């Protein structure tokens, strides 16, 4: 077994020296632990019951589902109002464009705030961050629902976005806390599917809700659901932050005691420089390049349809509010589900097959072998623009949206798994970086998507956006061959490497 471990290369999830092998063997009374493929678990679980890697399989799956559900509701709540912009604008005496800012401010604050939450999540724990910020999201949703003025609605949406930033920012870190490298893709895929499909399911329900109950219920309903989920997480979500070097403050406490707030989980300080930790991770190519590509993937494979389809469905296909919601949501949702069926578990299978041929070494760049499927995003977006410009049947446009959704979902899972495999201890910062890039870039799409299409033609405009996405995919192709060398050249991040 030592022979297998000595073949591991230099990355955060690997083992590289006889000293490290001896340390791992000494850290577990039962010796090295293996996965179903007979390969060493990376990282190695300790013998401590607080180690989330030692949680029972059903409990770990439950936590992953709960965290994914929180992320899904954050995304659902951000976009449920989208089909009802016209109703909202009429009631509040603002323009449709101004009404759409209720979504864009959520996206902006949800993206920026996660960077400032991660340092606390790495010291005070993941659990307390979920508890505090989900209730902030609930309060924001209720404020927007009850506000009599446009300013009140926007204020509520700001706090709704701040609260929603936690599952979007540290959700990936929570998944990494729970699962070893060889199985992480499957569960990260569940999480990313929730993140991606939240805004796609939203207009399906949002159209009906606005039509039958009124646009304000597009805020009330997600707020009520999030409040119910907050109660569930309050009593069932354990702490998943765990140091493989330092003792936890939760040691020798009962399950009930662990549900209470005890201050720091890990005895270390939060330094001002920690708030730049996420940005420091952006200097690593294995984080920066995928994040840049993904911000265009999320925007041109998802957000683009959210900000344009309401207008296009009404003017091109003459859909009513309910039909518009179905058109905006069903094709993308189906595409993403199909995409995830070919992403997470497939990525794990390819990675483990590679490890068997390379003495147990799971090379993170193997995650990038899914790149060919991600090109479907550009194909779908470009052909969708052509369908709109030439007034093709709505079924043709829907198929193109589904194809784009498929490529988007595969790319999302690929980016999250590759970046967190490369630097697992910094998965919280990585999630915040990805969320920041995604949110800031998507924030701007509402300002130029429709004007660009109307001026240049939707076939030319959407093809241009698709081409940008394809060009930014090329550096990821380079990482397939040179990513390992680049990671070794850039070195290993030192921040809380024991997590």
Short mmCIF file of C-alpha atoms in Angstrom, two decimals:
data_model
loop_
_atom_site.label_atom_id
_atom_site.label_comp_id
_atom_site.label_asym_id
_atom_site.label_seq_id
_atom_site.Cartn_x
_atom_site.Cartn_y
_atom_site.Cartn_z
CA UNK A 1 0.00 0.00 0.00
CA UNK A 2 2.88 2.37 0.70
CA UNK A 3 3.97 1.85 -2.90
CA UNK A 4 0.59 3.05 -4.11
CA UNK A 5 0.64 6.09 -1.87
CA UNK A 6 4.15 7.12 -2.82
CA UNK A 7 3.01 7.49 -6.41
CA UNK A 8 0.64 10.32 -5.46
CA UNK A 9 1.55 13.67 -6.98
CA UNK A 10 1.83 17.05 -5.28
CA UNK A 11 -1.65 18.45 -4.75
CA UNK A 12 -3.74 19.01 -1.66
CA UNK A 13 -5.57 15.71 -1.87
CA UNK A 14 -2.47 13.59 -2.52
CA UNK A 15 0.27 11.94 -0.50
CA UNK A 16 3.85 12.43 -1.57
CA UNK A 17 6.41 11.14 0.91
CA UNK A 18 7.22 8.25 3.21
CA UNK A 19 6.91 10.66 6.13
CA UNK A 20 3.37 11.50 5.05
CA UNK A 21 2.58 7.80 4.58
CA UNK A 22 3.78 7.04 8.10
CA UNK A 23 1.73 9.92 9.48
CA UNK A 24 -1.42 8.67 7.80
CA UNK A 25 -0.84 5.10 8.92
CA UNK A 26 -0.32 6.31 12.49
CA UNK A 27 -3.41 8.54 12.38
CA UNK A 28 -5.79 5.64 11.84
CA UNK A 29 -5.83 2.67 14.17
CA UNK A 30 -7.14 0.48 11.42
CA UNK A 31 -4.43 1.48 8.97
CA UNK A 32 -5.03 2.95 5.55
CA UNK A 33 -8.65 2.92 4.44
CA UNK A 34 -9.65 1.94 0.94
CA UNK A 35 -12.60 2.75 -1.27
CA UNK A 36 -14.69 0.28 -3.28
CA UNK A 37 -12.05 0.26 -6.02
CA UNK A 38 -9.39 -0.84 -3.53
CA UNK A 39 -7.69 2.56 -3.73
CA UNK A 40 -6.71 4.77 -0.75
CA UNK A 41 -9.37 7.22 0.36
CA UNK A 42 -8.20 10.78 -0.26
CA UNK A 43 -8.17 12.40 2.23
CA UNK A 44 -7.81 9.61 4.77
CA UNK A 45 -10.58 9.61 7.43
CA UNK A 46 -9.38 9.90 11.02
CA UNK A 47 -10.66 7.80 13.92
CA UNK A 48 -12.50 10.77 15.38
CA UNK A 49 -16.33 10.62 15.41
CA UNK A 50 -16.53 14.35 14.56
CA UNK A 51 -14.74 13.74 11.27
CA UNK A 52 -17.50 14.17 8.65
CA UNK A 53 -15.81 11.53 6.51
CA UNK A 54 -16.84 9.07 9.23
CA UNK A 55 -20.51 9.99 9.18
CA UNK A 56 -22.77 7.17 8.01
CA UNK A 57 -23.52 7.09 4.30
CA UNK A 58 -27.25 7.89 4.71
CA UNK A 59 -26.43 10.83 7.00
CA UNK A 60 -23.88 12.25 4.56
CA UNK A 61 -26.35 11.93 1.70
CA UNK A 62 -28.99 13.66 3.83
CA UNK A 63 -26.64 16.59 4.53
CA UNK A 64 -25.76 16.86 0.84
CA UNK A 65 -29.45 16.88 -0.07
CA UNK A 66 -30.23 19.51 2.58
CA UNK A 67 -27.40 21.81 1.48
CA UNK A 68 -28.35 21.32 -2.17
CA UNK A 69 -31.95 22.13 -1.25
CA UNK A 70 -30.86 25.37 0.43
CA UNK A 71 -28.89 26.33 -2.68
CA UNK A 72 -31.84 25.40 -4.89
CA UNK A 73 -34.22 27.58 -2.88
CA UNK A 74 -31.80 30.50 -2.97
CA UNK A 75 -31.66 30.26 -6.75
CA UNK A 76 -35.39 29.59 -7.07
CA UNK A 77 -36.16 32.61 -4.93
CA UNK A 78 -33.88 34.78 -7.02
CA UNK A 79 -35.75 34.07 -10.26
CA UNK A 80 -39.34 33.18 -9.31
CA UNK A 81 -40.41 36.76 -10.00
CA UNK A 82 -38.92 36.85 -13.52
CA UNK A 83 -42.10 35.97 -15.49
CA UNK A 84 -44.05 38.60 -13.52
CA UNK A 85 -41.90 41.65 -14.24
CA UNK A 86 -44.71 43.23 -16.26
CA UNK A 87 -47.24 42.78 -13.43
CA UNK A 88 -44.80 44.07 -10.84
CA UNK A 89 -43.87 47.09 -12.97
CA UNK A 90 -47.52 48.03 -13.48
CA UNK A 91 -48.38 47.80 -9.77
CA UNK A 92 -45.32 49.73 -8.59
CA UNK A 93 -45.42 52.29 -11.43
CA UNK A 94 -41.93 51.52 -12.72
CA UNK A 95 -40.59 50.24 -16.04
CA UNK A 96 -40.14 46.55 -16.80
CA UNK A 97 -36.39 47.14 -16.87
CA UNK A 98 -36.51 48.62 -13.37
CA UNK A 99 -38.60 45.68 -12.18
CA UNK A 100 -35.91 43.32 -13.48
CA UNK A 101 -33.40 44.94 -11.10
CA UNK A 102 -35.11 42.99 -8.31
CA UNK A 103 -33.35 39.94 -9.72
CA UNK A 104 -30.04 41.57 -10.63
CA UNK A 105 -29.48 43.03 -7.14
CA UNK A 106 -30.01 39.56 -5.67
CA UNK A 107 -27.41 38.16 -8.06
CA UNK A 108 -24.91 40.92 -7.22
CA UNK A 109 -25.14 40.75 -3.43
CA UNK A 110 -25.39 36.96 -3.44
CA UNK A 111 -22.10 36.83 -5.32
CA UNK A 112 -20.07 39.40 -3.42
CA UNK A 113 -21.01 38.62 0.19
CA UNK A 114 -19.93 34.96 0.10
CA UNK A 115 -16.29 36.09 -0.04
CA UNK A 116 -16.63 37.72 3.38
CA UNK A 117 -18.44 34.76 4.93
CA UNK A 118 -15.85 32.08 4.13
CA UNK A 119 -13.23 33.26 6.70
CA UNK A 120 -15.83 32.93 9.48
CA UNK A 121 -17.03 29.57 8.12
CA UNK A 122 -13.44 28.29 8.36
CA UNK A 123 -13.21 29.18 12.07
CA UNK A 124 -16.71 29.38 13.57
CA UNK A 125 -18.02 26.56 11.38
CA UNK A 126 -20.36 26.01 8.48
CA UNK A 127 -23.45 25.37 10.60
CA UNK A 128 -23.71 28.79 12.27
CA UNK A 129 -23.31 30.52 8.91
CA UNK A 130 -26.22 28.57 7.45
CA UNK A 131 -28.37 29.33 10.50
CA UNK A 132 -27.71 33.09 10.51
CA UNK A 133 -27.86 33.79 6.81
CA UNK A 134 -30.81 31.60 5.85
CA UNK A 135 -32.97 33.49 8.35
CA UNK A 136 -31.70 36.75 6.80
CA UNK A 137 -32.82 35.40 3.41
CA UNK A 138 -36.26 34.61 4.86
CA UNK A 139 -36.60 38.11 6.31
CA UNK A 140 -35.56 39.67 3.00
CA UNK A 141 -38.14 37.64 1.09
CA UNK A 142 -40.91 38.68 3.47
CA UNK A 143 -39.90 42.35 3.26
CA UNK A 144 -40.05 42.27 -0.54
CA UNK A 145 -43.41 40.51 -0.46
CA UNK A 146 -45.00 43.06 1.88
CA UNK A 147 -43.27 46.26 0.73
CA UNK A 148 -45.70 48.83 -0.73
CA UNK A 149 -42.99 50.65 -2.69
CA UNK A 150 -40.40 49.79 -5.31
CA UNK A 151 -37.61 50.87 -2.94
CA UNK A 152 -38.89 48.52 -0.26
CA UNK A 153 -38.96 45.59 -2.68
CA UNK A 154 -35.37 46.26 -3.75
CA UNK A 155 -34.22 46.61 -0.13
CA UNK A 156 -35.74 43.25 0.71
CA UNK A 157 -34.07 41.69 -2.31
CA UNK A 158 -30.68 42.98 -1.18
CA UNK A 159 -31.02 41.11 2.13
CA UNK A 160 -32.54 38.12 0.33
CA UNK A 161 -29.38 37.96 -1.79
CA UNK A 162 -27.11 38.39 1.23
CA UNK A 163 -28.81 35.47 2.95
CA UNK A 164 -28.74 33.34 -0.18
CA UNK A 165 -24.99 33.83 -0.54
CA UNK A 166 -24.15 31.18 2.08
CA UNK A 167 -25.40 27.98 0.37
CA UNK A 168 -24.07 29.36 -2.94
CA UNK A 169 -20.69 30.25 -1.44
CA UNK A 170 -19.85 27.44 1.02
CA UNK A 171 -22.14 24.69 -0.29
CA UNK A 172 -19.32 23.19 -2.36
CA UNK A 173 -17.04 23.27 0.70
CA UNK A 174 -19.65 21.36 2.69
CA UNK A 175 -19.77 18.66 -0.01
CA UNK A 176 -15.97 18.44 0.09
CA UNK A 177 -16.09 18.11 3.89
CA UNK A 178 -18.28 15.01 3.55
CA UNK A 179 -16.92 13.00 0.64
CA UNK A 180 -13.56 11.71 -0.52
CA UNK A 181 -12.12 12.58 -3.89
CA UNK A 182 -13.16 9.43 -5.74
CA UNK A 183 -16.88 9.90 -4.98
CA UNK A 184 -17.07 13.67 -4.80
CA UNK A 185 -18.18 14.18 -8.39
CA UNK A 186 -21.52 12.43 -7.90
CA UNK A 187 -22.54 14.54 -4.91
CA UNK A 188 -21.03 17.73 -6.26
CA UNK A 189 -23.17 17.04 -9.32
CA UNK A 190 -26.31 16.95 -7.16
CA UNK A 191 -25.30 20.28 -5.65
CA UNK A 192 -24.48 21.98 -8.95
CA UNK A 193 -27.70 20.67 -10.50
CA UNK A 194 -29.60 22.39 -7.70
CA UNK A 195 -27.63 25.61 -8.22
CA UNK A 196 -28.13 25.58 -11.99
CA UNK A 197 -31.72 24.39 -12.12
CA UNK A 198 -33.12 26.69 -9.43
CA UNK A 199 -33.46 29.61 -11.88
CA UNK A 200 -34.86 27.22 -14.51
CA UNK A 201 -37.61 25.74 -12.35
CA UNK A 202 -38.49 29.22 -11.05
CA UNK A 203 -40.28 30.59 -14.14
CA UNK A 204 -42.29 27.38 -14.53
CA UNK A 205 -43.82 27.93 -11.10
CA UNK A 206 -43.50 31.72 -11.17
CA UNK A 207 -45.78 32.16 -14.17
CA UNK A 208 -48.60 30.20 -12.54
CA UNK A 209 -48.10 31.80 -9.13
CA UNK A 210 -48.19 35.32 -10.55
CA UNK A 211 -51.21 34.54 -12.71
CA UNK A 212 -53.28 32.87 -9.97
CA UNK A 213 -52.07 34.53 -6.74
CA UNK A 214 -50.32 37.73 -7.77
CA UNK A 215 -46.68 38.66 -8.17
CA UNK A 216 -46.07 39.23 -4.44
CA UNK A 217 -46.50 35.52 -3.81
CA UNK A 218 -43.35 34.99 -5.88
CA UNK A 219 -41.62 36.34 -2.76
CA UNK A 220 -43.91 34.92 -0.07
CA UNK A 221 -43.73 31.28 -1.20
CA UNK A 222 -39.91 30.87 -1.35
CA UNK A 223 -39.65 32.76 1.94
CA UNK A 224 -42.08 30.36 3.62
CA UNK A 225 -40.28 27.30 2.23
CA UNK A 226 -36.88 28.67 3.33
CA UNK A 227 -38.30 29.31 6.81
CA UNK A 228 -39.40 25.68 7.04
CA UNK A 229 -35.99 24.50 5.85
CA UNK A 230 -34.33 26.76 8.42
CA UNK A 231 -36.19 24.92 11.19
CA UNK A 232 -35.02 21.60 9.73
CA UNK A 233 -31.37 22.64 9.53
CA UNK A 234 -31.55 24.16 13.01
CA UNK A 235 -32.26 20.72 14.50
CA UNK A 236 -30.53 18.36 12.06
CA UNK A 237 -27.55 19.98 10.31
CA UNK A 238 -24.29 18.98 12.05
CA UNK A 239 -21.01 20.83 11.91
CA UNK A 240 -18.87 19.61 8.99
CA UNK A 241 -15.82 21.82 9.55
CA UNK A 242 -13.01 19.55 10.73
CA UNK A 243 -9.27 19.99 11.09
CA UNK A 244 -7.02 17.01 10.46
CA UNK A 245 -4.43 18.58 12.78
CA UNK A 246 -6.13 20.61 15.53
CA UNK A 247 -8.77 19.47 18.01
CA UNK A 248 -12.35 20.70 17.57
CA UNK A 249 -14.13 22.75 20.24
CA UNK A 250 -17.05 20.34 19.85
CA UNK A 251 -15.17 17.32 21.19
CA UNK A 252 -16.81 15.35 23.99
CA UNK A 253 -20.13 17.16 23.53
CA UNK A 254 -23.47 15.42 23.00
CA UNK A 255 -25.38 15.71 19.74
CA UNK A 256 -27.81 18.16 21.38
CA UNK A 257 -24.96 20.28 22.75
CA UNK A 258 -23.34 20.38 19.33
CA UNK A 259 -26.47 22.00 17.92
CA UNK A 260 -25.89 25.02 20.16
CA UNK A 261 -23.45 27.80 19.32
CA UNK A 262 -20.12 27.40 21.11
CA UNK A 263 -18.11 30.14 19.45
CA UNK A 264 -15.10 28.96 17.47
CA UNK A 265 -15.06 25.41 16.19
CA UNK A 266 -11.33 25.64 15.51
CA UNK A 267 -9.08 27.61 17.83
CA UNK A 268 -7.58 30.10 15.42
CA UNK A 269 -8.01 33.78 14.67
CA UNK A 270 -9.82 35.44 11.80
CA UNK A 271 -7.28 37.85 10.34
CA UNK A 272 -8.03 40.78 8.00
CA UNK A 273 -5.96 39.08 5.31
CA UNK A 274 -8.37 36.11 5.43
CA UNK A 275 -11.03 38.22 3.75
CA UNK A 276 -8.81 38.34 0.69
CA UNK A 277 -8.30 34.57 0.77
CA UNK A 278 -10.82 33.98 -1.98
CA UNK A 279 -9.13 36.53 -4.23
CA UNK A 280 -5.73 34.98 -3.49
CA UNK A 281 -7.06 31.68 -4.79
CA UNK A 282 -7.85 33.42 -8.07
CA UNK A 283 -4.14 33.61 -8.82
CA UNK A 284 -4.02 29.84 -9.31
CA UNK A 285 -4.67 28.76 -12.89
CA UNK A 286 -6.71 25.73 -11.82
CA UNK A 287 -9.17 28.14 -10.18
CA UNK A 288 -8.95 31.27 -12.33
CA UNK A 289 -9.28 29.76 -15.81
CA UNK A 290 -12.26 27.51 -15.00
CA UNK A 291 -13.96 30.40 -13.16
CA UNK A 292 -13.58 32.72 -16.15
CA UNK A 293 -15.01 30.14 -18.51
CA UNK A 294 -17.81 29.25 -16.10
CA UNK A 295 -18.95 32.85 -15.69
CA UNK A 296 -19.67 32.92 -19.42
CA UNK A 297 -21.19 29.43 -19.32
CA UNK A 298 -23.65 30.35 -16.57
CA UNK A 299 -24.47 33.68 -18.20
CA UNK A 300 -24.82 32.58 -21.84
CA UNK A 301 -26.23 29.14 -21.05
CA UNK A 302 -28.69 30.14 -18.33
CA UNK A 303 -29.02 33.80 -17.30
CA UNK A 304 -29.26 34.92 -20.94
CA UNK A 305 -32.55 33.07 -21.30
CA UNK A 306 -33.84 34.37 -17.97
CA UNK A 307 -33.48 38.03 -18.98
CA UNK A 308 -34.57 37.72 -22.63
CA UNK A 309 -37.13 34.93 -22.88
CA UNK A 310 -39.95 36.80 -21.15
CA UNK A 311 -39.83 39.53 -23.77
CA UNK A 312 -39.15 37.19 -26.70
CA UNK A 313 -41.84 34.70 -25.72
CA UNK A 314 -44.43 37.48 -25.78
CA UNK A 315 -43.30 39.23 -28.98
CA UNK A 316 -42.15 36.26 -31.09
CA UNK A 317 -44.42 33.43 -29.92
CA UNK A 318 -47.27 35.50 -28.41
CA UNK A 319 -47.29 33.45 -25.19
CA UNK A 320 -49.31 34.41 -22.13
CA UNK A 321 -47.78 34.55 -18.64
CA UNK A 322 -48.16 30.84 -17.86
CA UNK A 323 -46.89 29.76 -21.28
CA UNK A 324 -43.93 32.11 -20.90
CA UNK A 325 -42.98 30.49 -17.60
CA UNK A 326 -43.09 27.03 -19.16
CA UNK A 327 -41.03 28.17 -22.15
CA UNK A 328 -38.40 29.77 -19.91
CA UNK A 329 -38.07 26.80 -17.58
CA UNK A 330 -38.94 23.40 -19.04
CA UNK A 331 -36.33 23.13 -21.85
CA UNK A 332 -33.42 24.29 -19.69
CA UNK A 333 -34.47 22.08 -16.78
CA UNK A 334 -34.67 19.00 -18.99
CA UNK A 335 -31.34 19.81 -20.59
CA UNK A 336 -29.64 20.20 -17.21
CA UNK A 337 -31.03 16.94 -15.86
CA UNK A 338 -29.78 15.10 -18.94
CA UNK A 339 -26.46 16.90 -18.62
CA UNK A 340 -25.97 15.86 -15.00
CA UNK A 341 -26.81 12.28 -15.95
CA UNK A 342 -23.60 12.39 -18.02
CA UNK A 343 -21.46 14.47 -15.65
CA UNK A 344 -20.86 13.81 -11.94
CA UNK A 345 -20.85 10.03 -11.71
CA UNK A 346 -19.21 9.76 -15.14
CA UNK A 347 -16.45 12.08 -13.96
CA UNK A 348 -15.92 9.89 -10.87
CA UNK A 349 -15.81 6.74 -13.01
CA UNK A 350 -13.23 8.23 -15.37
CA UNK A 351 -11.14 9.50 -12.45
CA UNK A 352 -11.16 6.14 -10.67
CA UNK A 353 -10.36 4.28 -13.89
CA UNK A 354 -7.39 6.60 -14.38
CA UNK A 355 -6.26 5.95 -10.78
CA UNK A 356 -6.28 2.19 -11.34
CA UNK A 357 -3.95 2.61 -14.29
CA UNK A 358 -1.65 5.03 -12.44
CA UNK A 359 -0.93 3.34 -9.11
CA UNK A 360 -3.80 5.02 -7.26
CA UNK A 361 -3.09 8.60 -8.36
CA UNK A 362 -6.27 10.61 -9.01
CA UNK A 363 -5.16 13.44 -11.25
CA UNK A 364 -7.55 16.42 -11.00
CA UNK A 365 -7.13 17.24 -14.69
CA UNK A 366 -8.96 14.01 -15.53
CA UNK A 367 -12.14 15.88 -14.51
CA UNK A 368 -11.62 18.04 -17.61
CA UNK A 369 -12.17 15.09 -19.94
CA UNK A 370 -15.81 16.19 -20.03
CA UNK A 371 -14.86 19.28 -22.08
CA UNK A 372 -16.29 17.98 -25.41
CA UNK A 373 -19.81 17.87 -23.92
CA UNK A 374 -19.55 21.47 -22.74
CA UNK A 375 -19.34 22.70 -26.35
CA UNK A 376 -23.05 21.92 -26.66
CA UNK A 377 -23.68 25.10 -24.68
CA UNK A 378 -22.37 27.26 -27.52
CA UNK A 379 -24.17 25.16 -30.13
CA UNK A 380 -27.50 25.56 -28.33
CA UNK A 381 -27.13 29.30 -27.70
CA UNK A 382 -26.12 30.12 -31.26
CA UNK A 383 -28.92 28.07 -32.85
CA UNK A 384 -31.46 29.52 -30.40
CA UNK A 385 -30.58 32.99 -31.63
CA UNK A 386 -31.10 31.80 -35.19
CA UNK A 387 -34.53 30.39 -34.29
CA UNK A 388 -35.58 33.69 -32.75
CA UNK A 389 -34.30 35.81 -35.62
CA UNK A 390 -35.95 33.67 -38.31
CA UNK A 391 -39.19 33.15 -36.31
CA UNK A 392 -38.89 29.37 -36.18
CA UNK A 393 -41.46 27.32 -34.27
CA UNK A 394 -41.19 27.52 -30.48
CA UNK A 395 -40.39 23.81 -30.36
CA UNK A 396 -37.22 24.42 -32.36
CA UNK A 397 -36.17 27.16 -29.96
CA UNK A 398 -36.97 24.93 -26.97
CA UNK A 399 -34.76 22.11 -28.27
CA UNK A 400 -31.89 24.59 -28.68
CA UNK A 401 -32.38 25.77 -25.09
CA UNK A 402 -32.27 22.17 -23.84
CA UNK A 403 -29.02 21.56 -25.73
CA UNK A 404 -27.53 24.69 -24.19
CA UNK A 405 -28.70 23.59 -20.73
CA UNK A 406 -27.04 20.20 -21.18
CA UNK A 407 -23.67 21.78 -21.95
CA UNK A 408 -24.07 24.27 -19.11
CA UNK A 409 -24.73 21.59 -16.49
CA UNK A 410 -21.83 19.38 -17.57
CA UNK A 411 -19.56 22.42 -17.46
CA UNK A 412 -20.77 23.45 -14.01
CA UNK A 413 -20.04 20.08 -12.45
CA UNK A 414 -16.71 19.87 -14.28
CA UNK A 415 -15.55 23.27 -13.02
CA UNK A 416 -16.53 22.73 -9.39
CA UNK A 417 -15.02 19.24 -9.16
CA UNK A 418 -11.77 20.12 -10.95
CA UNK A 419 -11.07 23.25 -8.92
CA UNK A 420 -11.92 21.67 -5.55
CA UNK A 421 -9.98 18.49 -6.37
CA UNK A 422 -6.95 20.65 -7.11
CA UNK A 423 -7.12 22.54 -3.79
CA UNK A 424 -9.54 20.73 -1.47
CA UNK A 425 -8.63 22.54 1.80
CA UNK A 426 -9.45 25.84 0.11
CA UNK A 427 -12.79 24.63 -1.29
CA UNK A 428 -14.65 27.36 0.61
CA UNK A 429 -12.60 30.09 -1.03
CA UNK A 430 -12.92 28.37 -4.40
CA UNK A 431 -16.70 28.24 -4.12
CA UNK A 432 -16.73 31.94 -3.25
CA UNK A 433 -14.51 32.81 -6.24
CA UNK A 434 -16.67 30.83 -8.66
CA UNK A 435 -19.81 32.42 -7.23
CA UNK A 436 -18.29 35.91 -7.39
CA UNK A 437 -17.22 35.61 -11.02
CA UNK A 438 -20.55 34.06 -11.98
CA UNK A 439 -22.66 36.67 -10.22
CA UNK A 440 -20.83 39.80 -11.35
CA UNK A 441 -20.75 38.67 -14.98
CA UNK A 442 -24.40 37.58 -14.95
CA UNK A 443 -25.37 40.86 -13.28
CA UNK A 444 -24.56 42.74 -16.50
CA UNK A 445 -26.39 40.52 -18.99
CA UNK A 446 -29.69 42.31 -18.46
CA UNK A 447 -28.18 45.56 -19.66
CA UNK A 448 -27.01 44.39 -23.08
CA UNK A 449 -28.62 41.11 -24.15
CA UNK A 450 -31.87 42.42 -25.66
CA UNK A 451 -30.38 45.67 -27.06
CA UNK A 452 -27.57 43.69 -28.70
CA UNK A 453 -30.02 41.22 -30.24
CA UNK A 454 -32.37 43.90 -31.52
CA UNK A 455 -29.56 45.91 -33.08
CA UNK A 456 -27.35 43.17 -34.56
CA UNK A 457 -30.00 40.48 -34.99
CA UNK A 458 -30.43 37.67 -32.51
CA UNK A 459 -28.65 35.18 -34.75
CA UNK A 460 -25.50 37.31 -34.91
CA UNK A 461 -25.71 38.47 -31.29
CA UNK A 462 -26.20 35.07 -29.70
CA UNK A 463 -23.61 33.49 -32.00
CA UNK A 464 -21.12 36.11 -30.82
CA UNK A 465 -21.83 35.26 -27.19
CA UNK A 466 -21.48 31.56 -27.96
CA UNK A 467 -18.14 32.21 -29.68
CA UNK A 468 -16.85 34.03 -26.58
CA UNK A 469 -17.71 31.00 -24.50
CA UNK A 470 -15.91 28.67 -26.91
CA UNK A 471 -12.78 30.81 -27.02
CA UNK A 472 -12.57 30.86 -23.22
CA UNK A 473 -12.82 27.06 -23.23
CA UNK A 474 -9.44 26.78 -24.98
CA UNK A 475 -7.36 27.50 -21.81
CA UNK A 476 -9.16 24.61 -20.12
CA UNK A 477 -8.10 22.35 -22.99
CA UNK A 478 -4.53 23.47 -22.27
CA UNK A 479 -4.99 22.51 -18.61
CA UNK A 480 -5.75 18.92 -19.63
CA UNK A 481 -2.13 18.57 -20.75
CA UNK A 482 -0.29 21.18 -18.68
CA UNK A 483 -2.50 21.69 -15.63
CA UNK A 484 -0.47 19.41 -13.36
CA UNK A 485 2.80 21.11 -14.29
CA UNK A 486 1.25 24.54 -13.73
CA UNK A 487 -0.06 23.52 -10.30
CA UNK A 488 3.36 22.22 -9.28
CA UNK A 489 5.01 25.42 -10.54
CA UNK A 490 2.56 27.67 -8.67
CA UNK A 491 2.91 25.72 -5.43
CA UNK A 492 0.40 24.79 -2.74
CA UNK A 493 -1.73 27.38 -0.89
CA UNK A 494 -0.81 27.59 2.80
CA UNK A 495 -4.13 28.85 4.16
CA UNK A 496 -5.74 26.34 6.62
CA UNK A 497 -4.26 23.39 4.74
CA UNK A 498 -5.41 21.06 7.49
CA UNK A 499 -9.13 21.35 6.70
#
